[in-house]
Amino acid sequence: MCGLTGWIAYDRDLTLGGDTAEAMTRTLECRGPDDGGIWLTRHAALGHRRLSIIDLENGRQPMHAVPGDDGQPVLVYTGEVYNFRELREELSALGHEFRTASDTEVVLHAYLEWGEEFAERLNGMYALAIWDPRTEELLLVRDRMGVKPLYYYPTADGVLFGSEPKSILAHPEAEAVVDAEGLAEIFAIINTPGHAVFKGMREVVPGTSVRFSRSGSTTRTYWTLQARPHTDDLDTTIATVRELLEDIIERQLIADVKVGTLLSGGLDSSAVTALAAKVLRDQGSDERITAFSVDFKDHGETFRDNGIWMDPDTPYAVDVAKHSGAEHIIVELENHDILDEDVRAAVLRAQDLPVSTGDMEHSLHHLCKALKERVTVALSGEAADEIFGGYNWFFDEEAVNGDTFPWYDAWRRLGGLDTIKDIGLWDRLGLEEYVKRRYAESLEAVPRLAGDSRHEERMKELTWLNIMHWEKFLLDRKDRISMSTSLEVRVPFTDHRLVEYVYNVPWEMKNFDGREKSLLRAAAAHVLPQSVLERKKSPYPSTQDIEYVTALRAKVEALLAEGSPVLRLVPREGIQRLLDRPLEEYSALGGLWGTRAVMERLVEFNAWALAYKVRIEL
């Protein structure tokens, strides 16, 4: 829901900065096509674009604590607070009066009542900015798991901020510069919390607030994962996870617009879809949940088991829809859909960064566009793999006993690391040292419990690394691409109550029957068909058509053209070595990690550097 942006300047009069504030806000129209607003005062300019989800007629922003009183706090807000009804009742009992039915107004009154500590009371996905004229301070707050993005860019006399980098870069004082550290973040896919890739720009770390005043800025952490003893037995643990999921999904179905789900046929999205259908039935609703899937033309006939993608998704998605009574819509794509230059440009513009999982991003764009034709909100299954332990590396002894981010092991085995080294990029950017440093920093922050065995401690380390780094990448991708089509995606598995509980469940319980995500399977068994309960994990679908790879190779060949920005990083002979490899090496097996993934990232980086006029500093 929505997009926000703004500009604080203590040494100038921003009532004269309307054109700049308008330009910054205009970049976020896709995030909020329904309404927009700008508010200017001497030292603050706030902009907002609204995607109307709750209280469609009201809730316009920027929102004043007291209508018409510029001397009281003003809020711009994006996201959803799922416990806003309970908070509204509590605040009403404390004497607060409300003029709308929106969660936005509840958030603003929560700030008035509890100050900066109000964030600890919120359950949801959100990013917000509050300008308080009483103290001339700006407060930026981001949700615990970082579902909603929020960036800032300090200036000589204040700060720029926004939901996406593009809103900040629309300001003449912000430059699109990337240095060696930013390049390492792009090509190593570290996703360091707080790092925004662009030099001088920062990301509000999930679970924190940042306060800006004339004297500078201060950061406050209001939430982080904690290690706690788990005393529940297995049956109680399964029941608790089930109860949490049903409560979470019931809350996340609340909207004044139509809600659907993203359904791949895997355990995570199937559980979300089936539980959403159950909640509607239990409420006595005649409405059926609408589930959307993506597939490639002729995928069923031509699909090949390559060890990562072992079976096509569609048959399982169909089983779930039938079993739960969901309306099911399959979005079928062909090569020209994911190779379309307008689509590729739209995806790049949505993300503001070149980090790429290739055709998966482009097919996700098509899927979200199809959803937006029928619904405004969709529930998705992201984050289950990270908290329940679903990835292969949780079960691979070499990865478990490794000394780096676990996905690097997958990258190495499928040839991606060798390819980056072979073309000269690894040493050019000093990736070895950078990855080691970031890995060591992250391990230092892992919440630990005295008395844990070394194996239990290591599994918590892997879970932490996945939540703090890999999940961040997936959540960012889903937010940018969905919001570029004006679709709000909600992520039930990021509810902090569930994350806190499952993080502390011993690994032997999470994996009690020797399969990935045993705990989630058991918790959702009452609503899922047997086919899905027995299915082994499969990643988001990726095309296996050789014609796509041939077209991708042609794009890599075009990188040899004079003036290609990527030639600042990779020598021509390195790209030529990539082109000289046999075509079969670019198969779907490496779509995420192998040679094909490297090709995708080089192509995307070049397009990004050109489109954003990036200055590379090495």
GROMACS .gro file of C-alpha atoms in nm, residues 85-535:
model
  451
   85ARG     CA    1  -0.876  -0.223   1.556
   86GLU     CA    2  -0.751  -0.326   1.900
   87LEU     CA    3  -0.524  -0.021   1.914
   88ARG     CA    4  -0.812   0.204   1.815
   89GLU     CA    5  -1.022   0.071   2.103
   90GLU     CA    6  -0.736   0.121   2.347
   91LEU     CA    7  -0.671   0.474   2.227
   92SER     CA    8  -1.041   0.561   2.234
   93ALA     CA    9  -1.052   0.452   2.597
   94LEU     CA   10  -0.764   0.692   2.660
   95GLY     CA   11  -0.965   0.980   2.518
   96HIS     CA   12  -0.857   0.989   2.153
   97GLU     CA   13  -1.121   1.077   1.896
   98PHE     CA   14  -1.110   0.947   1.539
   99ARG     CA   15  -1.255   1.100   1.226
  100THR     CA   16  -1.175   0.811   0.986
  101ALA     CA   17  -1.182   0.431   0.992
  102SER     CA   18  -0.826   0.403   0.857
  103ASP     CA   19  -0.528   0.236   1.022
  104THR     CA   20  -0.325   0.545   0.924
  105GLU     CA   21  -0.506   0.761   1.178
  106VAL     CA   22  -0.462   0.495   1.445
  107VAL     CA   23  -0.085   0.495   1.384
  108LEU     CA   24  -0.073   0.874   1.414
  109HIS     CA   25  -0.268   0.876   1.741
  110ALA     CA   26  -0.048   0.595   1.874
  111TYR     CA   27   0.250   0.827   1.823
  112LEU     CA   28   0.069   1.110   2.003
  113GLU     CA   29  -0.003   0.881   2.299
  114TRP     CA   30   0.317   0.679   2.332
  115GLY     CA   31   0.583   0.875   2.147
  116GLU     CA   32   0.862   0.689   1.973
  117GLU     CA   33   0.779   0.371   2.165
  118PHE     CA   34   0.449   0.339   1.975
  119ALA     CA   35   0.619   0.117   1.713
  120GLU     CA   36   0.653  -0.164   1.966
  121ARG     CA   37   0.272  -0.188   1.975
  122LEU     CA   38   0.225  -0.228   1.600
  123ASN     CA   39   0.170  -0.564   1.432
  124GLY     CA   40   0.209  -0.535   1.059
  125MET     CA   41   0.416  -0.434   0.759
  126TYR     CA   42   0.481  -0.062   0.749
  127ALA     CA   43   0.718   0.223   0.680
  128LEU     CA   44   0.636   0.571   0.799
  129ALA     CA   45   0.766   0.922   0.851
  130ILE     CA   46   0.640   1.168   1.111
  131TRP     CA   47   0.739   1.534   1.109
  132ASP     CA   48   0.686   1.685   1.453
  133PRO     CA   49   0.678   2.067   1.428
  134ARG     CA   50   0.683   2.093   1.808
  135THR     CA   51   1.045   1.973   1.814
  136GLU     CA   52   1.134   2.016   1.446
  137GLU     CA   53   1.227   1.650   1.429
  138LEU     CA   54   1.165   1.377   1.171
  139LEU     CA   55   1.101   1.018   1.278
  140LEU     CA   56   1.141   0.731   1.031
  141VAL     CA   57   1.013   0.386   1.137
  142ARG     CA   58   1.025   0.051   0.956
  143ASP     CA   59   0.848  -0.276   1.039
  144ARG     CA   60   1.025  -0.555   1.224
  145MET     CA   61   1.096  -0.781   0.926
  146GLY     CA   62   1.150  -0.514   0.664
  147VAL     CA   63   0.854  -0.604   0.443
  148LYS     CA   64   0.802  -0.238   0.353
  149PRO     CA   65   1.105  -0.043   0.229
  150LEU     CA   66   1.232   0.290   0.356
  151TYR     CA   67   1.548   0.475   0.246
  152TYR     CA   68   1.717   0.799   0.348
  153TYR     CA   69   1.997   1.019   0.219
  154PRO     CA   70   2.156   1.270   0.460
  155THR     CA   71   2.230   1.614   0.317
  156ALA     CA   72   2.433   1.910   0.441
  157ASP     CA   73   2.132   2.062   0.619
  158GLY     CA   74   1.888   1.773   0.662
  159VAL     CA   75   1.779   1.453   0.493
  160LEU     CA   76   1.590   1.313   0.193
  161PHE     CA   77   1.380   0.998   0.235
  162GLY     CA   78   1.146   0.774   0.041
  163SER     CA   79   0.989   0.433  -0.011
  164GLU     CA   80   1.221   0.370  -0.304
  165PRO     CA   81   1.561   0.505  -0.413
  166LYS     CA   82   1.404   0.659  -0.723
  167SER     CA   83   1.212   0.912  -0.514
  168ILE     CA   84   1.535   1.027  -0.348
  169LEU     CA   85   1.726   1.032  -0.676
  170ALA     CA   86   1.461   1.265  -0.819
  171HIS     CA   87   1.606   1.536  -0.591
  172PRO     CA   88   1.888   1.738  -0.750
  173GLU     CA   89   2.116   1.693  -0.447
  174ALA     CA   90   2.111   1.311  -0.464
  175GLU     CA   91   2.354   1.142  -0.700
  176ALA     CA   92   2.338   0.794  -0.851
  177VAL     CA   93   2.688   0.685  -0.753
  178VAL     CA   94   2.802   0.332  -0.673
  179ASP     CA   95   3.141   0.252  -0.522
  180ALA     CA   96   3.331  -0.075  -0.465
  181GLU     CA   97   3.121  -0.165  -0.160
  182GLY     CA   98   2.796  -0.107  -0.347
  183LEU     CA   99   2.921  -0.317  -0.637
  184ALA     CA  100   3.012  -0.596  -0.396
  185GLU     CA  101   2.659  -0.588  -0.255
  186ILE     CA  102   2.516  -0.620  -0.606
  187PHE     CA  103   2.728  -0.905  -0.736
  188ALA     CA  104   2.775  -1.099  -0.411
  189ILE     CA  105   2.405  -1.066  -0.316
  190ILE     CA  106   2.489  -1.003   0.050
  191ASN     CA  107   2.192  -0.774   0.124
  192THR     CA  108   2.355  -0.617   0.428
  193PRO     CA  109   2.086  -0.462   0.651
  194GLY     CA  110   2.101  -0.084   0.621
  195HIS     CA  111   2.302  -0.089   0.298
  196ALA     CA  112   2.131   0.077   0.002
  197VAL     CA  113   2.398   0.021  -0.272
  198PHE     CA  114   2.392   0.387  -0.384
  199LYS     CA  115   2.673   0.583  -0.222
  200GLY     CA  116   2.547   0.815   0.052
  201MET     CA  117   2.208   0.643   0.071
  202ARG     CA  118   2.100   0.424   0.360
  203GLU     CA  119   1.812   0.190   0.430
  204VAL     CA  120   1.627   0.205   0.761
  205VAL     CA  121   1.715  -0.128   0.923
  206PRO     CA  122   1.408  -0.345   0.996
  207GLY     CA  123   1.289  -0.309   1.353
  208THR     CA  124   1.447   0.034   1.399
  209SER     CA  125   1.353   0.400   1.402
  210VAL     CA  126   1.578   0.687   1.299
  211ARG     CA  127   1.524   1.035   1.440
  212PHE     CA  128   1.664   1.344   1.265
  213SER     CA  129   1.704   1.685   1.428
  214ARG     CA  130   1.916   1.995   1.381
  215SER     CA  131   2.195   1.828   1.578
  216GLY     CA  132   2.206   1.511   1.366
  217SER     CA  133   2.047   1.166   1.378
  218THR     CA  134   2.000   0.886   1.629
  219THR     CA  135   1.893   0.527   1.566
  220ARG     CA  136   1.686   0.319   1.806
  221THR     CA  137   1.627  -0.056   1.777
  222TYR     CA  138   1.278  -0.137   1.898
  223TRP     CA  139   1.278  -0.506   1.798
  224THR     CA  140   1.522  -0.781   1.717
  225LEU     CA  141   1.509  -1.158   1.743
  226GLN     CA  142   1.585  -1.296   2.088
  227ALA     CA  143   1.696  -1.646   2.184
  228ARG     CA  144   1.462  -1.797   2.443
  229PRO     CA  145   1.412  -2.146   2.587
  230HIS     CA  146   1.143  -2.349   2.410
  231THR     CA  147   0.945  -2.550   2.665
  232ASP     CA  148   0.650  -2.673   2.455
  233ASP     CA  149   0.637  -3.037   2.348
  234LEU     CA  150   0.595  -3.129   1.981
  235ASP     CA  151   0.216  -3.155   1.982
  236THR     CA  152   0.183  -2.819   2.157
  237THR     CA  153   0.433  -2.662   1.919
  238ILE     CA  154   0.242  -2.783   1.613
  239ALA     CA  155  -0.086  -2.657   1.761
  240THR     CA  156   0.067  -2.319   1.846
  241VAL     CA  157   0.201  -2.272   1.493
  242ARG     CA  158  -0.140  -2.367   1.352
  243GLU     CA  159  -0.322  -2.121   1.580
  244LEU     CA  160  -0.078  -1.842   1.500
  245LEU     CA  161  -0.111  -1.897   1.125
  246GLU     CA  162  -0.490  -1.896   1.137
  247ASP     CA  163  -0.494  -1.575   1.343
  248ILE     CA  164  -0.236  -1.408   1.117
  249ILE     CA  165  -0.418  -1.493   0.797
  250GLU     CA  166  -0.754  -1.387   0.940
  251ARG     CA  167  -0.602  -1.048   1.024
  252GLN     CA  168  -0.435  -1.016   0.685
  253LEU     CA  169  -0.759  -1.082   0.497
  254ILE     CA  170  -0.904  -0.758   0.636
  255ALA     CA  171  -0.948  -0.506   0.354
  256ASP     CA  172  -1.215  -0.297   0.187
  257VAL     CA  173  -1.102  -0.435  -0.150
  258LYS     CA  174  -1.081  -0.786  -0.295
  259VAL     CA  175  -0.803  -1.010  -0.164
  260GLY     CA  176  -0.642  -1.307  -0.343
  261THR     CA  177  -0.338  -1.531  -0.302
  262LEU     CA  178  -0.025  -1.624  -0.493
  263LEU     CA  179  -0.024  -2.003  -0.533
  264SER     CA  180   0.276  -2.195  -0.667
  265GLY     CA  181   0.172  -2.541  -0.549
  266GLY     CA  182   0.455  -2.553  -0.297
  267LEU     CA  183   0.394  -2.602   0.074
  268ASP     CA  184   0.419  -2.236   0.175
  269SER     CA  185   0.182  -2.072  -0.074
  270SER     CA  186  -0.052  -2.373  -0.057
  271ALA     CA  187  -0.080  -2.337   0.321
  272VAL     CA  188  -0.156  -1.967   0.286
  273THR     CA  189  -0.422  -2.028   0.020
  274ALA     CA  190  -0.587  -2.319   0.201
  275LEU     CA  191  -0.591  -2.138   0.536
  276ALA     CA  192  -0.734  -1.824   0.374
  277ALA     CA  193  -1.012  -2.035   0.222
  278LYS     CA  194  -1.076  -2.194   0.564
  279VAL     CA  195  -1.095  -1.855   0.738
  280LEU     CA  196  -1.356  -1.736   0.488
  281ARG     CA  197  -1.560  -2.054   0.537
  282ASP     CA  198  -1.537  -2.026   0.914
  283GLN     CA  199  -1.662  -1.669   0.892
  284GLY     CA  200  -1.964  -1.790   0.698
  285SER     CA  201  -1.861  -1.593   0.391
  286ASP     CA  202  -1.993  -1.685   0.047
  287GLU     CA  203  -1.677  -1.542  -0.106
  288ARG     CA  204  -1.420  -1.781  -0.249
  289ILE     CA  205  -1.053  -1.694  -0.228
  290THR     CA  206  -0.901  -1.639  -0.573
  291ALA     CA  207  -0.559  -1.801  -0.619
  292PHE     CA  208  -0.321  -1.709  -0.901
  293SER     CA  209  -0.043  -1.926  -1.046
  294VAL     CA  210   0.214  -1.874  -1.320
  295ASP     CA  211   0.330  -2.134  -1.572
  296PHE     CA  212   0.511  -2.152  -1.903
  297LYS     CA  213   0.348  -2.270  -2.223
  298ASP     CA  214   0.402  -2.642  -2.280
  299HIS     CA  215   0.585  -2.667  -1.945
  300GLY     CA  216   0.393  -2.981  -1.858
  301GLU     CA  217   0.502  -3.164  -2.174
  302THR     CA  218   0.861  -3.041  -2.195
  303PHE     CA  219   0.953  -3.014  -1.825
  304ARG     CA  220   1.282  -3.182  -1.727
  305ASP     CA  221   1.387  -3.282  -1.376
  306ASN     CA  222   1.725  -3.112  -1.336
  307GLY     CA  223   1.782  -3.176  -0.966
  308ILE     CA  224   1.652  -2.836  -0.852
  309TRP     CA  225   1.322  -2.809  -1.036
  310MET     CA  226   1.200  -3.168  -1.004
  311ASP     CA  227   0.839  -3.134  -1.116
  312PRO     CA  228   0.611  -2.866  -1.262
  313ASP     CA  229   0.400  -2.659  -1.024
  314THR     CA  230   0.064  -2.650  -1.198
  315PRO     CA  231  -0.069  -2.998  -1.105
  316TYR     CA  232  -0.008  -2.928  -0.736
  317ALA     CA  233  -0.161  -2.580  -0.754
  318VAL     CA  234  -0.469  -2.733  -0.918
  319ASP     CA  235  -0.493  -2.990  -0.637
  320VAL     CA  236  -0.480  -2.717  -0.373
  321ALA     CA  237  -0.744  -2.505  -0.544
  322LYS     CA  238  -0.980  -2.802  -0.574
  323HIS     CA  239  -0.914  -2.922  -0.219
  324SER     CA  240  -0.974  -2.576  -0.065
  325GLY     CA  241  -1.251  -2.463  -0.299
  326ALA     CA  242  -1.051  -2.167  -0.429
  327GLU     CA  243  -1.110  -2.003  -0.763
  328HIS     CA  244  -0.793  -2.074  -0.959
  329ILE     CA  245  -0.642  -1.860  -1.235
  330ILE     CA  246  -0.330  -1.975  -1.421
  331VAL     CA  247  -0.124  -1.707  -1.597
  332GLU     CA  248   0.051  -1.882  -1.885
  333LEU     CA  249   0.359  -1.721  -2.036
  334GLU     CA  250   0.575  -1.764  -2.344
  335ASN     CA  251   0.933  -1.662  -2.414
  336HIS     CA  252   0.837  -1.336  -2.579
  337ASP     CA  253   0.655  -1.236  -2.259
  338ILE     CA  254   0.965  -1.253  -2.042
  339LEU     CA  255   1.200  -1.123  -2.312
  340ASP     CA  256   0.984  -0.820  -2.388
  341GLU     CA  257   1.206  -0.511  -2.354
  342ASP     CA  258   0.927  -0.302  -2.204
  343VAL     CA  259   0.876  -0.565  -1.933
  344ARG     CA  260   1.248  -0.586  -1.861
  345ALA     CA  261   1.268  -0.206  -1.837
  346ALA     CA  262   0.963  -0.198  -1.606
  347VAL     CA  263   1.117  -0.457  -1.374
  348LEU     CA  264   1.448  -0.274  -1.363
  349ARG     CA  265   1.271   0.053  -1.291
  350ALA     CA  266   1.065  -0.117  -1.020
  351GLN     CA  267   1.369  -0.245  -0.835
  352ASP     CA  268   1.604   0.052  -0.886
  353LEU     CA  269   1.884  -0.205  -0.876
  354PRO     CA  270   2.024  -0.466  -1.113
  355VAL     CA  271   2.025  -0.765  -0.875
  356SER     CA  272   1.851  -1.025  -1.087
  357THR     CA  273   1.707  -1.372  -1.073
  358GLY     CA  274   1.644  -1.338  -1.443
  359ASP     CA  275   1.322  -1.460  -1.598
  360MET     CA  276   1.172  -1.521  -1.252
  361GLU     CA  277   1.150  -1.145  -1.196
  362HIS     CA  278   0.990  -1.086  -1.534
  363SER     CA  279   0.736  -1.366  -1.494
  364LEU     CA  280   0.654  -1.230  -1.147
  365HIS     CA  281   0.580  -0.892  -1.307
  366HIS     CA  282   0.333  -1.056  -1.548
  367LEU     CA  283   0.174  -1.250  -1.261
  368CYS     CA  284   0.127  -0.938  -1.050
  369LYS     CA  285  -0.025  -0.750  -1.344
  370ALA     CA  286  -0.274  -1.033  -1.389
  371LEU     CA  287  -0.364  -1.026  -1.021
  372LYS     CA  288  -0.418  -0.651  -1.026
  373GLU     CA  289  -0.689  -0.699  -1.290
  374ARG     CA  290  -0.893  -0.897  -1.035
  375VAL     CA  291  -0.768  -0.807  -0.685
  376THR     CA  292  -0.586  -0.526  -0.507
  377VAL     CA  293  -0.429  -0.731  -0.226
  378ALA     CA  294  -0.263  -1.074  -0.238
  379LEU     CA  295  -0.124  -1.301   0.033
  380SER     CA  296   0.208  -1.470  -0.043
  381GLY     CA  297   0.422  -1.747   0.105
  382GLU     CA  298   0.759  -1.571   0.131
  383ALA     CA  299   0.972  -1.623   0.446
  384ALA     CA  300   0.854  -1.974   0.537
  385ASP     CA  301   1.173  -2.133   0.404
  386GLU     CA  302   1.385  -1.901   0.613
  387ILE     CA  303   1.210  -1.953   0.947
  388PHE     CA  304   1.108  -2.320   0.914
  389GLY     CA  305   1.428  -2.439   0.744
  390GLY     CA  306   1.316  -2.522   0.392
  391TYR     CA  307   1.626  -2.473   0.179
  392ASN     CA  308   1.854  -2.757   0.074
  393TRP     CA  309   2.147  -2.599   0.254
  394PHE     CA  310   1.980  -2.663   0.591
  395PHE     CA  311   2.024  -3.036   0.518
  396ASP     CA  312   2.361  -3.036   0.344
  397GLU     CA  313   2.648  -3.128   0.575
  398GLU     CA  314   2.902  -2.926   0.380
  399ALA     CA  315   2.686  -2.613   0.391
  400VAL     CA  316   2.598  -2.661   0.758
  401ASN     CA  317   2.964  -2.699   0.848
  402GLY     CA  318   3.076  -2.422   0.614
  403ASP     CA  319   3.227  -2.088   0.701
  404THR     CA  320   3.028  -1.857   0.474
  405PHE     CA  321   2.673  -1.767   0.376
  406PRO     CA  322   2.503  -2.098   0.293
  407TRP     CA  323   2.385  -1.987  -0.051
  408TYR     CA  324   2.751  -1.943  -0.150
  409ASP     CA  325   2.788  -2.316  -0.128
  410ALA     CA  326   2.505  -2.356  -0.380
  411TRP     CA  327   2.660  -2.089  -0.598
  412ARG     CA  328   2.995  -2.269  -0.592
  413ARG     CA  329   2.850  -2.612  -0.669
  414LEU     CA  330   2.649  -2.488  -0.965
  415GLY     CA  331   2.939  -2.301  -1.119
  416GLY     CA  332   2.844  -1.941  -1.048
  417LEU     CA  333   3.151  -1.861  -0.838
  418ASP     CA  334   3.386  -2.019  -1.089
  419THR     CA  335   3.224  -1.817  -1.365
  420ILE     CA  336   3.262  -1.488  -1.178
  421LYS     CA  337   3.624  -1.573  -1.109
  422ASP     CA  338   3.686  -1.679  -1.469
  423ILE     CA  339   3.559  -1.351  -1.616
  424GLY     CA  340   3.770  -1.145  -1.374
  425LEU     CA  341   3.493  -0.995  -1.161
  426TRP     CA  342   3.571  -1.176  -0.836
  427ASP     CA  343   3.918  -1.031  -0.791
  428ARG     CA  344   3.829  -0.697  -0.950
  429LEU     CA  345   3.576  -0.625  -0.673
  430GLY     CA  346   3.759  -0.804  -0.390
  431LEU     CA  347   3.454  -1.021  -0.329
  432GLU     CA  348   3.638  -1.283  -0.124
  433GLU     CA  349   3.733  -1.035   0.148
  434TYR     CA  350   3.400  -0.855   0.137
  435VAL     CA  351   3.196  -1.173   0.182
  436LYS     CA  352   3.416  -1.290   0.470
  437ARG     CA  353   3.382  -0.956   0.648
  438ARG     CA  354   3.004  -0.938   0.615
  439TYR     CA  355   2.965  -1.301   0.721
  440ALA     CA  356   3.172  -1.246   1.037
  441GLU     CA  357   2.974  -0.931   1.122
  442SER     CA  358   2.643  -1.110   1.086
  443LEU     CA  359   2.750  -1.406   1.302
  444GLU     CA  360   2.844  -1.168   1.583
  445ALA     CA  361   2.481  -1.053   1.600
  446VAL     CA  362   2.321  -1.400   1.618
  447PRO     CA  363   2.099  -1.443   1.927
  448ARG     CA  364   2.233  -1.742   2.120
  449LEU     CA  365   2.103  -1.949   2.407
  450ALA     CA  366   2.333  -2.082   2.676
  451GLY     CA  367   2.326  -2.460   2.686
  452ASP     CA  368   2.253  -2.517   2.317
  453SER     CA  369   2.455  -2.791   2.150
  454ARG     CA  370   2.692  -2.678   1.875
  455HIS     CA  371   2.460  -2.828   1.613
  456GLU     CA  372   2.157  -2.646   1.754
  457GLU     CA  373   2.357  -2.326   1.771
  458ARG     CA  374   2.469  -2.368   1.409
  459MET     CA  375   2.114  -2.423   1.287
  460LYS     CA  376   2.012  -2.101   1.460
  461GLU     CA  377   2.304  -1.929   1.287
  462LEU     CA  378   2.185  -2.051   0.948
  463THR     CA  379   1.831  -1.941   1.027
  464TRP     CA  380   1.955  -1.596   1.131
  465LEU     CA  381   2.164  -1.559   0.814
  466ASN     CA  382   1.866  -1.652   0.600
  467ILE     CA  383   1.627  -1.416   0.779
  468MET     CA  384   1.866  -1.120   0.791
  469HIS     CA  385   2.011  -1.150   0.440
  470TRP     CA  386   1.845  -1.390   0.198
  471GLU     CA  387   1.488  -1.320   0.304
  472LYS     CA  388   1.560  -0.948   0.271
  473PHE     CA  389   1.642  -1.000  -0.096
  474LEU     CA  390   1.319  -1.193  -0.160
  475LEU     CA  391   1.099  -0.945   0.028
  476ASP     CA  392   1.253  -0.649  -0.153
  477ARG     CA  393   1.198  -0.817  -0.490
  478LYS     CA  394   0.837  -0.902  -0.416
  479ASP     CA  395   0.756  -0.556  -0.281
  480ARG     CA  396   0.909  -0.363  -0.573
  481ILE     CA  397   0.766  -0.577  -0.851
  482SER     CA  398   0.419  -0.608  -0.701
  483MET     CA  399   0.393  -0.239  -0.615
  484SER     CA  400   0.506  -0.142  -0.964
  485THR     CA  401   0.175  -0.293  -1.077
  486SER     CA  402  -0.018  -0.127  -0.789
  487LEU     CA  403  -0.069  -0.460  -0.614
  488GLU     CA  404  -0.022  -0.493  -0.238
  489VAL     CA  405   0.134  -0.822  -0.130
  490ARG     CA  406   0.101  -0.930   0.232
  491VAL     CA  407   0.336  -1.188   0.381
  492PRO     CA  408   0.181  -1.389   0.668
  493PHE     CA  409   0.503  -1.575   0.753
  494THR     CA  410   0.673  -1.246   0.850
  495ASP     CA  411   0.440  -1.184   1.145
  496HIS     CA  412   0.688  -1.124   1.427
  497ARG     CA  413   0.496  -1.345   1.671
  498LEU     CA  414   0.542  -1.644   1.441
  499VAL     CA  415   0.905  -1.559   1.363
  500GLU     CA  416   0.993  -1.525   1.732
  501TYR     CA  417   0.822  -1.851   1.824
  502VAL     CA  418   0.959  -2.064   1.539
  503TYR     CA  419   1.313  -1.925   1.564
  504ASN     CA  420   1.339  -2.074   1.912
  505VAL     CA  421   1.187  -2.412   1.827
  506PRO     CA  422   1.471  -2.670   1.845
  507TRP     CA  423   1.589  -2.796   1.508
  508GLU     CA  424   1.491  -3.154   1.593
  509MET     CA  425   1.129  -3.034   1.616
  510LYS     CA  426   1.143  -2.830   1.297
  511ASN     CA  427   1.279  -3.139   1.125
  512PHE     CA  428   1.107  -3.404   1.336
  513ASP     CA  429   1.034  -3.648   1.051
  514GLY     CA  430   1.355  -3.583   0.857
  515ARG     CA  431   1.191  -3.363   0.592
  516GLU     CA  432   1.223  -2.994   0.526
  517LYS     CA  433   0.967  -2.780   0.709
  518SER     CA  434   0.823  -3.076   0.902
  519LEU     CA  435   0.669  -2.839   1.156
  520LEU     CA  436   0.486  -2.636   0.893
  521ARG     CA  437   0.365  -2.951   0.714
  522ALA     CA  438   0.215  -3.079   1.037
  523ALA     CA  439   0.058  -2.744   1.125
  524ALA     CA  440  -0.111  -2.714   0.783
  525ALA     CA  441  -0.191  -3.083   0.730
  526HIS     CA  442  -0.559  -3.034   0.815
  527VAL     CA  443  -0.617  -2.808   0.512
  528LEU     CA  444  -0.383  -2.948   0.244
  529PRO     CA  445  -0.414  -3.232  -0.009
  530GLN     CA  446  -0.180  -3.527   0.033
  531SER     CA  447   0.000  -3.449  -0.292
  532VAL     CA  448   0.132  -3.119  -0.154
  533LEU     CA  449   0.213  -3.266   0.188
  534GLU     CA  450   0.434  -3.524   0.018
  535ARG     CA  451   0.593  -3.288  -0.236
   0.00000   0.00000   0.00000
